[in-house]
mmCIF file of C-alpha atoms in Angstrom:
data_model
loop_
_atom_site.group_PDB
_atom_site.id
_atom_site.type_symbol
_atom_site.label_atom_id
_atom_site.label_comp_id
_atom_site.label_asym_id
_atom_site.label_seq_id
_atom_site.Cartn_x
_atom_site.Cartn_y
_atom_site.Cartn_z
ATOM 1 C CA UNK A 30 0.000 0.000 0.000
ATOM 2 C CA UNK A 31 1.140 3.416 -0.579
ATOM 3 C CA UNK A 32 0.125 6.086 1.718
ATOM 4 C CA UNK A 33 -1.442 8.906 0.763
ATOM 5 C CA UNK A 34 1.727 11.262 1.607
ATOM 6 C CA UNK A 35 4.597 9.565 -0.080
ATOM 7 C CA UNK A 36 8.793 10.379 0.273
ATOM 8 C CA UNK A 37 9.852 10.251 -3.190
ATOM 9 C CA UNK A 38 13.809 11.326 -3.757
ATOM 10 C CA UNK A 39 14.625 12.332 -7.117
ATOM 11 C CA UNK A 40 17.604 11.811 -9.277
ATOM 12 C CA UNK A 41 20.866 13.531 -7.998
ATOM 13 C CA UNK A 42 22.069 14.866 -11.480
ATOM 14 C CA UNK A 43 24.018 16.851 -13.399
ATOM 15 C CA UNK A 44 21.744 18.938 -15.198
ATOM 16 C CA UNK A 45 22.043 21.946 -17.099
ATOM 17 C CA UNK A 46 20.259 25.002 -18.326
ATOM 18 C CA UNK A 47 21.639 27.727 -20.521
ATOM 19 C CA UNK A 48 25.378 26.533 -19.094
ATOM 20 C CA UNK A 49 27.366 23.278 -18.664
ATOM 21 C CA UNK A 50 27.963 24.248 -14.960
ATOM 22 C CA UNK A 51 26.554 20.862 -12.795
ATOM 23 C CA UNK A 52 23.756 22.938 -10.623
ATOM 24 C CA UNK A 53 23.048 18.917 -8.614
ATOM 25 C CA UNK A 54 26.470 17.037 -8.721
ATOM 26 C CA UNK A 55 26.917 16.595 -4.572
ATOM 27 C CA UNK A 56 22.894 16.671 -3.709
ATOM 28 C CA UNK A 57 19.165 15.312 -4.434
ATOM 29 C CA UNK A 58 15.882 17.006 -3.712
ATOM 30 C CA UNK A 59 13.743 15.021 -1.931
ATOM 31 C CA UNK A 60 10.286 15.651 -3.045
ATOM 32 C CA UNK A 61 6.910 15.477 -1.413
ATOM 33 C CA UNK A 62 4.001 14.221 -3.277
ATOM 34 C CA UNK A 63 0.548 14.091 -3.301
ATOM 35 C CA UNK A 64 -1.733 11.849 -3.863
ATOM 36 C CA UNK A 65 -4.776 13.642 -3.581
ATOM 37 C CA UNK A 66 -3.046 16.782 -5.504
ATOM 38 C CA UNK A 67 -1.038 14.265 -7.464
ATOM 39 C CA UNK A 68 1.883 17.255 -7.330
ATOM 40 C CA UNK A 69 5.087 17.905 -6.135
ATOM 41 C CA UNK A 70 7.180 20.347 -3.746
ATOM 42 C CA UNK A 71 11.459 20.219 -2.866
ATOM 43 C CA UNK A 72 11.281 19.873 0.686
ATOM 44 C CA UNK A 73 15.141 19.172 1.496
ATOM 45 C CA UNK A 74 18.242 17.829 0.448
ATOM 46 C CA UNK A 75 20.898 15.170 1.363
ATOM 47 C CA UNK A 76 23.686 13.523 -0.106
ATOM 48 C CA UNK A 77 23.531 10.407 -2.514
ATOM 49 C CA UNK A 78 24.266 6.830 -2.744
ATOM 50 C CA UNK A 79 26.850 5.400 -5.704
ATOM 51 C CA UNK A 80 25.838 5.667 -9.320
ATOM 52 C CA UNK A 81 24.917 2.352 -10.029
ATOM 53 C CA UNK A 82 22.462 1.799 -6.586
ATOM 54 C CA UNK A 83 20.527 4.975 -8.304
ATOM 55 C CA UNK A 84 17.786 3.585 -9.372
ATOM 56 C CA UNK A 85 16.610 1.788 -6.140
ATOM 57 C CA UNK A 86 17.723 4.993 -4.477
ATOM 58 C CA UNK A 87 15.783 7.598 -6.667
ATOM 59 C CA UNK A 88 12.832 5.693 -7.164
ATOM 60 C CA UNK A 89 12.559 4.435 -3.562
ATOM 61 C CA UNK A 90 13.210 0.669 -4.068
ATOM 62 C CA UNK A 91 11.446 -2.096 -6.358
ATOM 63 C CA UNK A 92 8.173 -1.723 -4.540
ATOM 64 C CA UNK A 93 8.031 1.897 -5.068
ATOM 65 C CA UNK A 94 8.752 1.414 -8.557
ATOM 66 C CA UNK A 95 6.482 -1.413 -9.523
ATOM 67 C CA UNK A 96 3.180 0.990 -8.420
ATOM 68 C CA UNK A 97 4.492 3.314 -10.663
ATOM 69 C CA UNK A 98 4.646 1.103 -13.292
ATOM 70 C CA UNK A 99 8.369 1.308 -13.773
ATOM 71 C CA UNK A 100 9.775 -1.668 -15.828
ATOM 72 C CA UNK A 101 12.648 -4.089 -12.810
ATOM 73 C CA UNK A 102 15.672 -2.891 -12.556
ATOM 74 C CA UNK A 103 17.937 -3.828 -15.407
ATOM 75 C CA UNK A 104 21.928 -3.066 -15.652
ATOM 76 C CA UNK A 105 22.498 0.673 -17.642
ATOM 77 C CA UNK A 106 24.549 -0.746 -20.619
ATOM 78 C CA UNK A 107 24.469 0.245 -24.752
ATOM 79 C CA UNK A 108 20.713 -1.084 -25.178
ATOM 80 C CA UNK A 109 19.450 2.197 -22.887
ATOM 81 C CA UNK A 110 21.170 4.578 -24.863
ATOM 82 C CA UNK A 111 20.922 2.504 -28.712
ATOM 83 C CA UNK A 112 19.804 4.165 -31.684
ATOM 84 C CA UNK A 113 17.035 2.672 -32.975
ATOM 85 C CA UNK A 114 18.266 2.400 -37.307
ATOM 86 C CA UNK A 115 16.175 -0.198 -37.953
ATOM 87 C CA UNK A 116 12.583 0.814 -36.354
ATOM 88 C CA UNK A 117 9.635 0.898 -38.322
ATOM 89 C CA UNK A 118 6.143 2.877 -37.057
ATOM 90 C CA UNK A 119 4.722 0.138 -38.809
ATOM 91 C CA UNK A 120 1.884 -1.212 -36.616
ATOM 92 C CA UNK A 121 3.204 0.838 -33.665
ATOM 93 C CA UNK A 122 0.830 2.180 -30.888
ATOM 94 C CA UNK A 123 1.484 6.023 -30.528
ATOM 95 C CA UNK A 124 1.064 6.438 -26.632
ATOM 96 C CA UNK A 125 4.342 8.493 -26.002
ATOM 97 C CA UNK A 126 4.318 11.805 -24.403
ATOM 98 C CA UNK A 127 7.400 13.869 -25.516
ATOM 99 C CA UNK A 128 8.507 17.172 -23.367
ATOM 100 C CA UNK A 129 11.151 19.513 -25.294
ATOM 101 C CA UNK A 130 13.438 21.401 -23.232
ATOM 102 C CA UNK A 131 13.752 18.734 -20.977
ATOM 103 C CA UNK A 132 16.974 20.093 -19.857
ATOM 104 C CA UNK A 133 15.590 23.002 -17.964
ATOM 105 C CA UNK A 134 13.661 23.846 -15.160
ATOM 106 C CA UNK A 135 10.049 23.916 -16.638
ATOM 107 C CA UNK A 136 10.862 20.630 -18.714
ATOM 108 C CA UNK A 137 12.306 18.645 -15.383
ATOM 109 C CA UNK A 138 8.963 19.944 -13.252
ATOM 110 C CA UNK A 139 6.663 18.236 -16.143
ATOM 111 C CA UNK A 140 8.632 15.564 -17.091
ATOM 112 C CA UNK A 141 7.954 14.989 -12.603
ATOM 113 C CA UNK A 142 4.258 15.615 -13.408
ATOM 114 C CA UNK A 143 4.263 13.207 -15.757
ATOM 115 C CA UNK A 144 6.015 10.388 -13.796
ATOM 116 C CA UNK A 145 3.648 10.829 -11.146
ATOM 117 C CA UNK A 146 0.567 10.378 -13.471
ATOM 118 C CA UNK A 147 2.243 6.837 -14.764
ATOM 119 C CA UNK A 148 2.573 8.364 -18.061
ATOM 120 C CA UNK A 149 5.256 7.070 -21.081
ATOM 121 C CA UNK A 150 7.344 10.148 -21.166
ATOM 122 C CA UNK A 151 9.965 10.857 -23.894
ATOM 123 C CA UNK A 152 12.362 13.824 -23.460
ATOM 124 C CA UNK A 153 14.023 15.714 -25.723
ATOM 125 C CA UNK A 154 17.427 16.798 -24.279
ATOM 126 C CA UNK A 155 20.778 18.002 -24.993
ATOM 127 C CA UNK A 156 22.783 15.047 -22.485
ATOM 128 C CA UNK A 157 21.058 11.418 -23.127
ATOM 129 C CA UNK A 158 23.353 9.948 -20.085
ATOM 130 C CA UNK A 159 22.347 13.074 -17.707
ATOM 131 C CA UNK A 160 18.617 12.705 -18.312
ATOM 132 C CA UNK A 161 19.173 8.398 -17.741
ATOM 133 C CA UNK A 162 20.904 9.367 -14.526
ATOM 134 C CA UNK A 163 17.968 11.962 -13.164
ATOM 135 C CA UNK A 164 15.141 9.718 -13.928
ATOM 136 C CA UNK A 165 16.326 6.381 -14.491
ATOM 137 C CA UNK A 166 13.878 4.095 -16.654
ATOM 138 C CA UNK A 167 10.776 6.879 -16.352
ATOM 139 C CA UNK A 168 12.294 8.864 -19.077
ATOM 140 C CA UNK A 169 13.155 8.088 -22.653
ATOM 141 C CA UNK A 170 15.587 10.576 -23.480
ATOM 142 C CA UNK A 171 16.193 11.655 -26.875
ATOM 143 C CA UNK A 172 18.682 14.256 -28.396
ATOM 144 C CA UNK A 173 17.643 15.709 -31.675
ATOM 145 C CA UNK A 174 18.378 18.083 -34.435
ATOM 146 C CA UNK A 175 14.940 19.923 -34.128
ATOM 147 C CA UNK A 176 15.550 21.386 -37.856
ATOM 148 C CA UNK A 177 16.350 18.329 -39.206
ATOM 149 C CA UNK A 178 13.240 16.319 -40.317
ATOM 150 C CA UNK A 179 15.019 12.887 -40.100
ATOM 151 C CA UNK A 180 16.391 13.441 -36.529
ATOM 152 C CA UNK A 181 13.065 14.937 -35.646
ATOM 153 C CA UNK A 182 10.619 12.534 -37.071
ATOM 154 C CA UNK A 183 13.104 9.627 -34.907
ATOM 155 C CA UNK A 184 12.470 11.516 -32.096
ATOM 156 C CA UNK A 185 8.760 11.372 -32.747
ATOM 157 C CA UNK A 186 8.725 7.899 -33.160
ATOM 158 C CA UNK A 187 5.409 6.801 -31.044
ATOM 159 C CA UNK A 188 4.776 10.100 -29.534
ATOM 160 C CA UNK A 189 1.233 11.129 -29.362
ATOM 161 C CA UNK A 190 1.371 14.096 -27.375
ATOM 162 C CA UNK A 191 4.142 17.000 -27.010
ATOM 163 C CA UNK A 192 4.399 18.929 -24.185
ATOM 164 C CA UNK A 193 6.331 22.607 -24.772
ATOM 165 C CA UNK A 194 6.968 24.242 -21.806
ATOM 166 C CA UNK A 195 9.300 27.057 -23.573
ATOM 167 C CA UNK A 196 9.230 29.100 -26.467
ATOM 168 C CA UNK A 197 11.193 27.863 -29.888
ATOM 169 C CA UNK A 198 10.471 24.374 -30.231
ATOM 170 C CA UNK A 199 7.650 24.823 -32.368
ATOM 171 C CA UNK A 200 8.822 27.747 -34.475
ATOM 172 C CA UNK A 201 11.737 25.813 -35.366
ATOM 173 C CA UNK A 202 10.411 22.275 -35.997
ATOM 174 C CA UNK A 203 11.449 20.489 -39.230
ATOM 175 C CA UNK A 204 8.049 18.346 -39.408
ATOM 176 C CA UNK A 205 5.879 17.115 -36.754
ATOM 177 C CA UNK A 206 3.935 14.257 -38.585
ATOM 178 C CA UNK A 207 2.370 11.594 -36.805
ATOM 179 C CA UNK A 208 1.938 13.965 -33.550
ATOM 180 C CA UNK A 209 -1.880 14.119 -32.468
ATOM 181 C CA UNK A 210 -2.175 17.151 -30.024
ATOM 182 C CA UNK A 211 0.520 20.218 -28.705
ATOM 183 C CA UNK A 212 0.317 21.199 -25.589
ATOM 184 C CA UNK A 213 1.931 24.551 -25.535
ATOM 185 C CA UNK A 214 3.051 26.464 -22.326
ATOM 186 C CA UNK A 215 2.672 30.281 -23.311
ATOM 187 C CA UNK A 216 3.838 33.289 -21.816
ATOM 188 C CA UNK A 217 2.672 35.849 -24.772
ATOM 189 C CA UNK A 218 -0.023 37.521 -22.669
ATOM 190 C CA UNK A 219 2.245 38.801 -19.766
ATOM 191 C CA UNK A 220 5.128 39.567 -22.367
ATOM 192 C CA UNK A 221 2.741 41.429 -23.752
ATOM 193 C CA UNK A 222 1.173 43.248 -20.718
ATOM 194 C CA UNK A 223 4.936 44.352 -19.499
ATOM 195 C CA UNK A 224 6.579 48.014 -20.368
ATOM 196 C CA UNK A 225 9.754 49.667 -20.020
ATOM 197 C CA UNK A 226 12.807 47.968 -18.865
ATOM 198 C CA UNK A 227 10.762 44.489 -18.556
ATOM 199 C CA UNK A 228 9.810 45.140 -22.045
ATOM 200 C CA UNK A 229 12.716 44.912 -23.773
ATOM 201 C CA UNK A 230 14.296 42.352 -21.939
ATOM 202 C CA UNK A 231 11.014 39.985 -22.986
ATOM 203 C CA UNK A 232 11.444 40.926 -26.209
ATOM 204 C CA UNK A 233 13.410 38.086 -27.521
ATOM 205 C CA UNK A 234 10.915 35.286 -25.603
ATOM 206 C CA UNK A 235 7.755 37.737 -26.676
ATOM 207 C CA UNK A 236 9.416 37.264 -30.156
ATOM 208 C CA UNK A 237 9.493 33.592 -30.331
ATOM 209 C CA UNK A 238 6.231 33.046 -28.506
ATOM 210 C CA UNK A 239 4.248 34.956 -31.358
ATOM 211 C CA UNK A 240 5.881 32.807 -33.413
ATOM 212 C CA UNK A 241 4.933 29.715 -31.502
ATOM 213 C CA UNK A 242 1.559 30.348 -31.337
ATOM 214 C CA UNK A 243 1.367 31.181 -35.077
ATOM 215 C CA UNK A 244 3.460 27.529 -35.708
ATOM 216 C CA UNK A 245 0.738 25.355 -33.492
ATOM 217 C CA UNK A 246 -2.802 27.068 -35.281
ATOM 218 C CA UNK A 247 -0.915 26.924 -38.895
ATOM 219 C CA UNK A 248 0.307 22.834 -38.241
ATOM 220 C CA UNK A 249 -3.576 21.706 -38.528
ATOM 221 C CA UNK A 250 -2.752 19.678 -35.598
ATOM 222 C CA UNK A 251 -5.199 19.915 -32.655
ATOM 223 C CA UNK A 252 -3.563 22.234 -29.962
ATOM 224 C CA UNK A 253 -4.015 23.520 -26.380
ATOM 225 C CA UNK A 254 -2.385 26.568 -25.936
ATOM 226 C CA UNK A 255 -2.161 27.926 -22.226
ATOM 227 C CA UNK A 256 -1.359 31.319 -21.337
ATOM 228 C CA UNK A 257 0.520 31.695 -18.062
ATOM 229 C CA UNK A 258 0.738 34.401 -15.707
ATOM 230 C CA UNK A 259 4.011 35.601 -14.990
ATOM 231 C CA UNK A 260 5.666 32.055 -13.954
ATOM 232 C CA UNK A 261 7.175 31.990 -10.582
ATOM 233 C CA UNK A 262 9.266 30.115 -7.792
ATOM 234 C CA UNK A 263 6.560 29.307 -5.660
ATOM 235 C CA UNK A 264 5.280 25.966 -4.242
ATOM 236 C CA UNK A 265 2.113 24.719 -6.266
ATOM 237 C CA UNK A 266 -1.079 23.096 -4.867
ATOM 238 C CA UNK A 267 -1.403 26.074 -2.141
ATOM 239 C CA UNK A 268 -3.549 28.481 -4.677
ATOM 240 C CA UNK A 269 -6.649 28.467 -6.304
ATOM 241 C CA UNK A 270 -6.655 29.869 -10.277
ATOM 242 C CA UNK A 271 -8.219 32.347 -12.180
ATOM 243 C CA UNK A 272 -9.332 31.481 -15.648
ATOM 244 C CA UNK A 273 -10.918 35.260 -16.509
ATOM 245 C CA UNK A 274 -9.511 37.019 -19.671
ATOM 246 C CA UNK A 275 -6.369 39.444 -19.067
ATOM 247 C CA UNK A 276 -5.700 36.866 -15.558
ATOM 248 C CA UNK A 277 -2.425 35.914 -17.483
ATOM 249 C CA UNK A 278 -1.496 39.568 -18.420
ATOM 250 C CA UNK A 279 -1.264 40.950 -14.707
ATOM 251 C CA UNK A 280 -1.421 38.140 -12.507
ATOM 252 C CA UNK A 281 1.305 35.141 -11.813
ATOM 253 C CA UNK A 282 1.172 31.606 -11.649
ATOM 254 C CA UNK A 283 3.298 28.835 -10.141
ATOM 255 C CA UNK A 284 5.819 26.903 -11.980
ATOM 256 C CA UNK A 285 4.534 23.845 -10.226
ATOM 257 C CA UNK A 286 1.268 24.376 -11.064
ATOM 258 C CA UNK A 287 1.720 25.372 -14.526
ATOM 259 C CA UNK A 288 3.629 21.649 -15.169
ATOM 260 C CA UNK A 289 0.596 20.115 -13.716
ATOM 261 C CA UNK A 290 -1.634 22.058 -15.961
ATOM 262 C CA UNK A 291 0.343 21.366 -18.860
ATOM 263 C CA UNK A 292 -0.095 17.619 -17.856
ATOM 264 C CA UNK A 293 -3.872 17.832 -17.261
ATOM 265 C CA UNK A 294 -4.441 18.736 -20.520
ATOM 266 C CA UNK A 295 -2.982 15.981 -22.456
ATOM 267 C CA UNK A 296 -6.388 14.209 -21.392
ATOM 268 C CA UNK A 297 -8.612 16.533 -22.745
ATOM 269 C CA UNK A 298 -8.079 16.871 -26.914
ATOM 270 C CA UNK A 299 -10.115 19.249 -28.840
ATOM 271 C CA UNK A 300 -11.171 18.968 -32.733
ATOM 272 C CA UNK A 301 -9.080 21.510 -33.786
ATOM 273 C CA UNK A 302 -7.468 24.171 -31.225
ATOM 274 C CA UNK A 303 -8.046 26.388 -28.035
ATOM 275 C CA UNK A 304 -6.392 28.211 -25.494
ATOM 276 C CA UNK A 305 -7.044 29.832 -22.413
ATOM 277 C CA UNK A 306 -6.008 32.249 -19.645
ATOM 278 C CA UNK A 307 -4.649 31.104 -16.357
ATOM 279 C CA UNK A 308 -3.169 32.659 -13.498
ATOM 280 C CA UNK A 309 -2.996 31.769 -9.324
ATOM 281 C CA UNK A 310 -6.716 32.836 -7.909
ATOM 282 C CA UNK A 311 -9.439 32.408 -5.890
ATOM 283 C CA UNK A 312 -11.150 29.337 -7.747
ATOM 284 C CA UNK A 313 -10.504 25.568 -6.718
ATOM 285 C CA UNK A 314 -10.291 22.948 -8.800
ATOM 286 C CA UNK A 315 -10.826 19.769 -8.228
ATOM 287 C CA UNK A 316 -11.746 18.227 -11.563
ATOM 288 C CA UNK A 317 -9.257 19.552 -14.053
ATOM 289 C CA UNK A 318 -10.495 17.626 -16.771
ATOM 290 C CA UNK A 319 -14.307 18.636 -16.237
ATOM 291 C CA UNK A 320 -12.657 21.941 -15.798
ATOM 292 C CA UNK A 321 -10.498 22.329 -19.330
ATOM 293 C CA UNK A 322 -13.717 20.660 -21.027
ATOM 294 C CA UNK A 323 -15.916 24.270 -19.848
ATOM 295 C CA UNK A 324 -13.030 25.975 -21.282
ATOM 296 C CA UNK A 325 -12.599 24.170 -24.100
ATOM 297 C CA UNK A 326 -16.877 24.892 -25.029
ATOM 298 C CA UNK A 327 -16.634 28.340 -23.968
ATOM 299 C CA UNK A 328 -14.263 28.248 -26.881
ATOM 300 C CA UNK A 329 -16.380 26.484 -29.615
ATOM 301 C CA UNK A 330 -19.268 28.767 -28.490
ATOM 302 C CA UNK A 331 -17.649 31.921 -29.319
ATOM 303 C CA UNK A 332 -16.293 30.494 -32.438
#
């Protein structure tokens, strides 16, 4: 049985951002989550076991990783990191979720979301062996060429869903064939909303999220496009949301809760497109599904 408040320890790993500086060489979060919020929060941190007793560290031993679905433990040789030549898609189930940017801090915080809600995650990242060390067997990482279609459509291969939680994946993208829904993680509306000094330092990301946005509505694949507050360091779970037009313009909203938006709405797939405000509020949600399904009609109605 697994209680309803359950220690979780996460990979100690060597990832990187923008730089190749190791931010978690000496030191894993340990990570609280939910069950009934089904989230996350870094509570603490202490030091780490040997590289190859990482998995039954991280992942809390075989029990923990059987209920979440994790395949047994198997020794990290060639056959985790192979390239796959000789795959076909021939007869292949598409049930892959695949989060770009998985490098940085809004990819790692959904690619957590994601683990927690059992799903098949790929990731596309810039270090295969960093993201096999951070999350073990949950994650399928994949490095691409993003501009070139055959590098692309390999990382594509069984992906249903993508998940982009910053701006230039989709702007840049040689071909995404095959993929049935976007989920894209937007920031336009505050970039937007800010002046002055705040202005042109968001130019740049204000830059490639118009261009984004125009990428997902011209692909002709069925989108969900949420528009964030101004995303910040705080813990999620701890705030209700507001869903009212020009929320995401002034208001902020949890990086923590964005991921777990971003993941909520790979189970609700509309016929063509939408998107929606969101910032922290006053509203509570409890059924994010029957929740994104209102938003999603509100939509179609004033279309």
């Amino acid at each position: 049985m697994v209680s309803n408040l359950l220690l979780h320890t996460i990979a100690p790993t060597p990832f990187t951002e923008l730089n190749p500086i190791p931010k978690w060489r000496n030191s894993a979060p340990l990570f609280l989550i939910s069950r009934r919020h089904e989230r996350f929060c870094c509570l603490a941190k202490k030091k780490i076991g040997f590289m190859d007793q990482i998995l039954d560290y991280i992942e809390g031993g075989p029990k923990l990783r059987k209920w979440y679905g994790a395949p047994d433990l198997v020794s990290k040789d060639e056959s985790a990191l192979k390239d796959e030549d000789e795959y076909s898609e021939e007869g292949t189930i598409k049930d892959a979720i695949l989060v770009t940017d998985g490098d940085t801090e809004m990819g790692q915080m959904v690619i957590l979301s994601l683990i927690v809600k059992k799903a098949r995650v790929k990731a596309l990242v810039k270090d295969k062996q960093a993201a096999l060390e951070a999350f073990g067997l949950y994650v399928e990482p994949v490095a691409s060429d993003i501009r070139d279609e055959p590098s692309l459509k390999k990382a594509l291969r069984e992906v249903r869903t993508i998940i982009c939680p910053k701006e230039g994946f989709l702007s840049n993208a040689a071909s995404l064939k095959g993929v049935q829904h976007i989920v894209l993680l937007s920031q336009l509306s505050n970039y937007r909303g800010a002046s002055g000094v705040q202005a042109l330092l968001k130019g740049n990301a204000k830059k490639l999220a118009e261009q984004d946005e125009a990428a997902v509505v011209a692909s002709g694949i069925p989108y969900t496009i949420i528009r964030a507050g101004l995303l910040q360091d705080t813990p999620g779970g701890n705030q209700g949301f507001s869903f009212e037009e020009g929320s995401a313009t002034t208001g902020t909203l949890s990086k923590e809760d964005a991921a777990f938006i971003c993941v909520e709405a790979t189970d609700v797939i509309p016929k063509g497109g939408f998107a929606f405000e969101v910032a922290n509020g006053n509203e509570q949600v409890s059924d994010w599904k029957g929740c994104l399904r209102r938003l999603l009609e509100k939509t179609e109605q004033r279309q």
